[in-house]
Structure formats: structure tokens, C-alpha cells
mmCIF file of C-alpha atoms in Angstrom:
data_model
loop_
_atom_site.group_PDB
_atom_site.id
_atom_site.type_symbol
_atom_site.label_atom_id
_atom_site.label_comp_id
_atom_site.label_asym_id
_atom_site.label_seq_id
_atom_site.Cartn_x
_atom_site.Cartn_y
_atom_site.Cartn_z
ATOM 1 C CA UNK C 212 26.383 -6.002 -10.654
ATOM 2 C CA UNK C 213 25.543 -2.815 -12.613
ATOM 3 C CA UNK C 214 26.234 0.854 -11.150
ATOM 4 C CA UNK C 215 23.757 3.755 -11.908
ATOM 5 C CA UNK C 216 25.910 6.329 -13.688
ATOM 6 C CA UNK C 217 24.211 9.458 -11.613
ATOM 7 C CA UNK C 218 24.715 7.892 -8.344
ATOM 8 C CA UNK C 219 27.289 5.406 -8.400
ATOM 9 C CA UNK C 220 24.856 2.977 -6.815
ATOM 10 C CA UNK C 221 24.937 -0.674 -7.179
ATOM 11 C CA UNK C 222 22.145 -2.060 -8.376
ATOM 12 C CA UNK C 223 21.429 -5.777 -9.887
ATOM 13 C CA UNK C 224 19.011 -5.693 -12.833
ATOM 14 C CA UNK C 225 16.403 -8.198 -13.038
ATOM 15 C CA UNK C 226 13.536 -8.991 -15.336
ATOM 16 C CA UNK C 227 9.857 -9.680 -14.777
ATOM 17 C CA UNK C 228 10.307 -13.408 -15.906
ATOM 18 C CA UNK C 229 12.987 -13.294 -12.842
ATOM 19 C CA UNK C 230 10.422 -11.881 -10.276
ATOM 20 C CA UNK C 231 7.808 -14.312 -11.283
ATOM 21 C CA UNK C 232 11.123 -17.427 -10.457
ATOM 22 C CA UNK C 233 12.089 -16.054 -7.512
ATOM 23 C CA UNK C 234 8.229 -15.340 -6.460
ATOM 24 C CA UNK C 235 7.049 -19.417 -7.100
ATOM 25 C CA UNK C 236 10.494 -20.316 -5.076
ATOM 26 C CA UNK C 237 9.666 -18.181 -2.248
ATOM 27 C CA UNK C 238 5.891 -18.640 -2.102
ATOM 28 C CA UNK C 239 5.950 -22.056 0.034
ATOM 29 C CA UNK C 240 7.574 -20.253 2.882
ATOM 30 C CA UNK C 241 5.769 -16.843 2.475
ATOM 31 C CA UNK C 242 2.241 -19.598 2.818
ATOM 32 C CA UNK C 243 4.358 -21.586 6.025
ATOM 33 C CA UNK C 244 4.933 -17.954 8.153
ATOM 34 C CA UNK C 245 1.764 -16.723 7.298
ATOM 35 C CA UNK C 246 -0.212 -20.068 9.061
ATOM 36 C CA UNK C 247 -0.552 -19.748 12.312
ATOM 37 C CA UNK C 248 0.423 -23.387 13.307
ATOM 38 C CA UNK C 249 3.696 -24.899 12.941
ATOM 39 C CA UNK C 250 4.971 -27.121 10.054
ATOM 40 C CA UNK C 251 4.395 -30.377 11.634
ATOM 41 C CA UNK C 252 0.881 -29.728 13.134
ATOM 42 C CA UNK C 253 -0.127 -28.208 9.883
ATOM 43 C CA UNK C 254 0.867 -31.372 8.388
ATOM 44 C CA UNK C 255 -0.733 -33.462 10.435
ATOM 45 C CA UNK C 256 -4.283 -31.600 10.502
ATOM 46 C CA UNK C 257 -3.278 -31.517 6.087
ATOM 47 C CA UNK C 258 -2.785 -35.878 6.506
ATOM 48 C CA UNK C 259 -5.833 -36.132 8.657
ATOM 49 C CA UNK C 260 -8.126 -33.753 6.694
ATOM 50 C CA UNK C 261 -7.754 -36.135 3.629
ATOM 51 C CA UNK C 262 -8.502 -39.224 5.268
ATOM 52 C CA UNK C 263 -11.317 -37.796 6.701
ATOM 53 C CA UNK C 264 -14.452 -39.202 4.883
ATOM 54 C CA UNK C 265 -16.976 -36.286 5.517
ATOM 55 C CA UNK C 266 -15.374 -33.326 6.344
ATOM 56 C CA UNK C 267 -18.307 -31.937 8.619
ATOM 57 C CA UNK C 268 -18.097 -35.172 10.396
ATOM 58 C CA UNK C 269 -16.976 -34.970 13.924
ATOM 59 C CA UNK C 270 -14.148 -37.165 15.589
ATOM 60 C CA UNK C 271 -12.866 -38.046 18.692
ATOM 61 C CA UNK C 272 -9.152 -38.187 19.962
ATOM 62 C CA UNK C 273 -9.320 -41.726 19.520
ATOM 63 C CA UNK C 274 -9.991 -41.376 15.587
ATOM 64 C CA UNK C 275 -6.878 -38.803 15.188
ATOM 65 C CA UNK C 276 -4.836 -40.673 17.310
ATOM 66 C CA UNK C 277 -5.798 -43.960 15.512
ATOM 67 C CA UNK C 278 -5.335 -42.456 12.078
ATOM 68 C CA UNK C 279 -2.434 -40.388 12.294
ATOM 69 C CA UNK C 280 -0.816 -43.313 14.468
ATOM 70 C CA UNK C 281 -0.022 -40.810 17.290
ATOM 71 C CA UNK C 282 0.557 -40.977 20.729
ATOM 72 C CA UNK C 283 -2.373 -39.545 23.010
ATOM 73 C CA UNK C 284 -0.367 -36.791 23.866
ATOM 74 C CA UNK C 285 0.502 -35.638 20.544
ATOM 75 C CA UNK C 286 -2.860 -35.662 19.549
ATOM 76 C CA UNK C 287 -3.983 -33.728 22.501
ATOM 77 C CA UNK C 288 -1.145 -31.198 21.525
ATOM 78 C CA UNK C 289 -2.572 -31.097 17.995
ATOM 79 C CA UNK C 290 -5.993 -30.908 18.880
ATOM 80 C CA UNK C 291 -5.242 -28.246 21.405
ATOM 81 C CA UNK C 292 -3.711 -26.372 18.972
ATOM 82 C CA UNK C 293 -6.112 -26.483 16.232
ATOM 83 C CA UNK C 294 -8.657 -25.396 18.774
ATOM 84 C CA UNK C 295 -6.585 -22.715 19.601
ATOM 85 C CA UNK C 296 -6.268 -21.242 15.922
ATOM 86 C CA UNK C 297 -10.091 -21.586 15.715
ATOM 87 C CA UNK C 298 -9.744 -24.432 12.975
ATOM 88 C CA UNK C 299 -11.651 -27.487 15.029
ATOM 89 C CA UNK C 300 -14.427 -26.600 17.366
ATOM 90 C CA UNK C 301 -14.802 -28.948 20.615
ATOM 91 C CA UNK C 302 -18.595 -30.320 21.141
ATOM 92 C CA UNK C 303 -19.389 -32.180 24.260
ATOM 93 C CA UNK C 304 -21.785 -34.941 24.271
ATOM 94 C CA UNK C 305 -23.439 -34.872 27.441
ATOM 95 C CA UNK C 306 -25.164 -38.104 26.943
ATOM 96 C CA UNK C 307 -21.876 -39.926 26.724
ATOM 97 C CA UNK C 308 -19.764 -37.696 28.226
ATOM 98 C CA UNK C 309 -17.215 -37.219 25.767
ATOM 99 C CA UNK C 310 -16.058 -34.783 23.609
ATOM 100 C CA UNK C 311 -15.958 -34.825 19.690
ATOM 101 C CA UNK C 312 -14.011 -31.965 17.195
ATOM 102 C CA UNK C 313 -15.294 -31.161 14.139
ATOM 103 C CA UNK C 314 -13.298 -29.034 11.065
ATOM 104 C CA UNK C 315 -14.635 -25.505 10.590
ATOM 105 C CA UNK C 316 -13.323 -25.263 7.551
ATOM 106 C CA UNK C 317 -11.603 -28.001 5.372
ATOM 107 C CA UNK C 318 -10.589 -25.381 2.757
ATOM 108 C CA UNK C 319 -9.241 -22.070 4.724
ATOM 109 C CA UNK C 320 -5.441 -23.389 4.311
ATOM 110 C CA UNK C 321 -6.128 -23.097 0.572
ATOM 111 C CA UNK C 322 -7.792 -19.835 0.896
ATOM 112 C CA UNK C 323 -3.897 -18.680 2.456
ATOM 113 C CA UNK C 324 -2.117 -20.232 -0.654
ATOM 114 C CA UNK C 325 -4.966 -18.362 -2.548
ATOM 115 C CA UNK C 326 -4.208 -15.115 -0.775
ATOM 116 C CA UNK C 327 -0.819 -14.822 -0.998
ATOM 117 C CA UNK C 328 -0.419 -16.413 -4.378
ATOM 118 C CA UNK C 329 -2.773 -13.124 -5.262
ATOM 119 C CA UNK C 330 -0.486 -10.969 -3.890
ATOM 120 C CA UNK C 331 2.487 -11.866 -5.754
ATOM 121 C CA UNK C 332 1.070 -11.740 -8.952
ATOM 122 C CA UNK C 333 -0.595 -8.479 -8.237
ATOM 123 C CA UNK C 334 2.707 -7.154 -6.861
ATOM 124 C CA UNK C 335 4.456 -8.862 -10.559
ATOM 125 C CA UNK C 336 1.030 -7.246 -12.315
ATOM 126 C CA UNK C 337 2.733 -3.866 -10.547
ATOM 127 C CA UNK C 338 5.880 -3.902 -11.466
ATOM 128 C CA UNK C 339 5.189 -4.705 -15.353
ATOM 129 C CA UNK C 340 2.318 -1.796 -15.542
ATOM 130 C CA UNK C 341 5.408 0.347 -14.454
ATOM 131 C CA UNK C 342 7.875 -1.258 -16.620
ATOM 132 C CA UNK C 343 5.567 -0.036 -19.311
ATOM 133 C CA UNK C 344 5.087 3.603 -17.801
ATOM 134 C CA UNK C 345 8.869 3.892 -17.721
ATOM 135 C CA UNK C 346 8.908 2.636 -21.475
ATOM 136 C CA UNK C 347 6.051 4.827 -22.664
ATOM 137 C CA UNK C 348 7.760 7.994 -20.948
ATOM 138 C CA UNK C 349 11.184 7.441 -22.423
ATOM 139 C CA UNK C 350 9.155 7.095 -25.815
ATOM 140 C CA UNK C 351 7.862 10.290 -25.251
ATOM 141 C CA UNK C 352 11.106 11.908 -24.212
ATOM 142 C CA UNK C 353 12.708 10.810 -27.012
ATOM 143 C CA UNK C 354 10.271 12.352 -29.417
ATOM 144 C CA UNK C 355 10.333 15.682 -27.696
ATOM 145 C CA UNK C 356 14.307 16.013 -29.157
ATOM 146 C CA UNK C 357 14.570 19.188 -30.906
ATOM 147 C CA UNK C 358 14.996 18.931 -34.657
ATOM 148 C CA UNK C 359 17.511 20.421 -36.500
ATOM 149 C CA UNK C 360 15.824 22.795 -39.108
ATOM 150 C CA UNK C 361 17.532 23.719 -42.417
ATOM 151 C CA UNK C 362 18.792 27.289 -42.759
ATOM 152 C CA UNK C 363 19.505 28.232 -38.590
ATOM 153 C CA UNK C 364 22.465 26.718 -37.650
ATOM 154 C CA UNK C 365 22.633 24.319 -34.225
ATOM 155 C CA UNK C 366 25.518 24.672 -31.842
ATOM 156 C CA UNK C 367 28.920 22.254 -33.017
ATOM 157 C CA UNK C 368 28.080 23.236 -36.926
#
């Protein structure tokens, strides 16, 4: 802990390279509150995107259940759910009378870690252009200093 000499304020001083640690620790759980589905059904729709062959193929509850090795129910949760956040859409087959899902897009959870990795580096991008303000105005402080000029005398002489 360090205390600003003005204020008396504690303060604790980092650097960038300690923003940029602290930003790839925190980034996981920044991408996990920023989905809208929970941990375990976005793992599940993660596990079942990759198995998936096609990914504008459409499935049936069957298939999930079958390749997730879920219970009905849980699948109708997850499947529920996904419909919900808009990331399957339902498509009933009247012929057969069933209903099949189909991904609307396999990539928009990496478009989230996309965003919000962004973010942090533009917020770390930030923070070092003012780092370098602060450095460039102390510069020019510094060289403002009054000289002292032979032949008039300067106070403490």
C-alpha cells in the first residue's frame, strides 16, 4: 500500500503488465455473466455443437438426448432454454408430426469471447495511451523549470 502525499489516500500501484494478468484471469467469468444461459446448459449446447456433423443440420430431442446421454427431461430443459435465448429455432414437420431444432448460429458464443476480449484490451489500450499523456506532461513540466541566469541572483543565494 502506497499513500498519495496531497491526500493521504491509499492507493495500490499497479502496472499495465498487471492489468493485462488480472484482465486474462478475470475474462472467463466476465464471458460466463455476460451469456445468457447458465454454466451447465452452455456446456451442454458447447459438447453437442461439436459433435454435431453439419451445423445447419436439424435434430430432434432424440439426437440430443442420445448424444449428450441425457434424460428426456433434461433435454427438454435444454432445448427449452436454447429456444428461449433465440440460439435453436423449433421447425415442425407436419408430414411426420414432429418437431426438429436447428442452431442459428454455431459461432455467436465466440463472437461474446470476441466482444469482451475487445473490450479489455481496448480498456488496457486506454490506460497505456494515458500512462503516456501523464509521462509526456510531466516531461513538459519539468522543462518549463526556470533557469538560473548568471548575474541576477535567485532566492537561498
Amino acid at each position: 500500500l502506497k499513500y498519495d502525499e496531497q491526500t493521504g489516500e491509499e492507493y495500490i500501484e499497479t502496472t499495465i503488465e498487471d492489468i493485462k494478468n488480472a484482465n486474462e484471469l478475470i475474462k472467463e467469468v466476465l464471458i460466463r455473466k455476460a451469456d445468457t444461459l447458465t454454466g451447465r446448459s452452455r456446456n451442454q449446447l458447447e459438447a453437442f455443437k461439436t459433435i454435431l456433423k453439419n451445423k445447419t443440420e436439424t435434430f430432434t430431442n432424440a439426437q440430443l438426448r442420445t448424444t449428450l446421454r441425457i434424460a428426456k427431461s433434461t433435454a427438454q430443459y435444454h432445448l427449452n432454454t436454447w429456444l428461449d435465448a433465440g440460439l435453436i429455432t423449433k421447425i415442425h414437420d407436419k408430414e411426420s408430426q414432429t418437431y426438429n431444432y436447428r442452431l442459428v448460429s454455431e459461432k455467436e458464443y465466440k463472437a461474446l469471447e470476441n466482444k469482451i476480449d475487445t473490450l479489455l484490451k481496448t480498456v488496457v489500450t486506454n490506460i497505456e495511451n494515458r500512462a503516456r499523456d501523464q509521462d509526456r506532461t510531466k516531461t513538459q513540466i519539468r522543462s518549463v523549470k526556470p533557469k538560473a541566469t548568471k548575474g541576477k541572483l535567485q532566492p537561498n543565494e
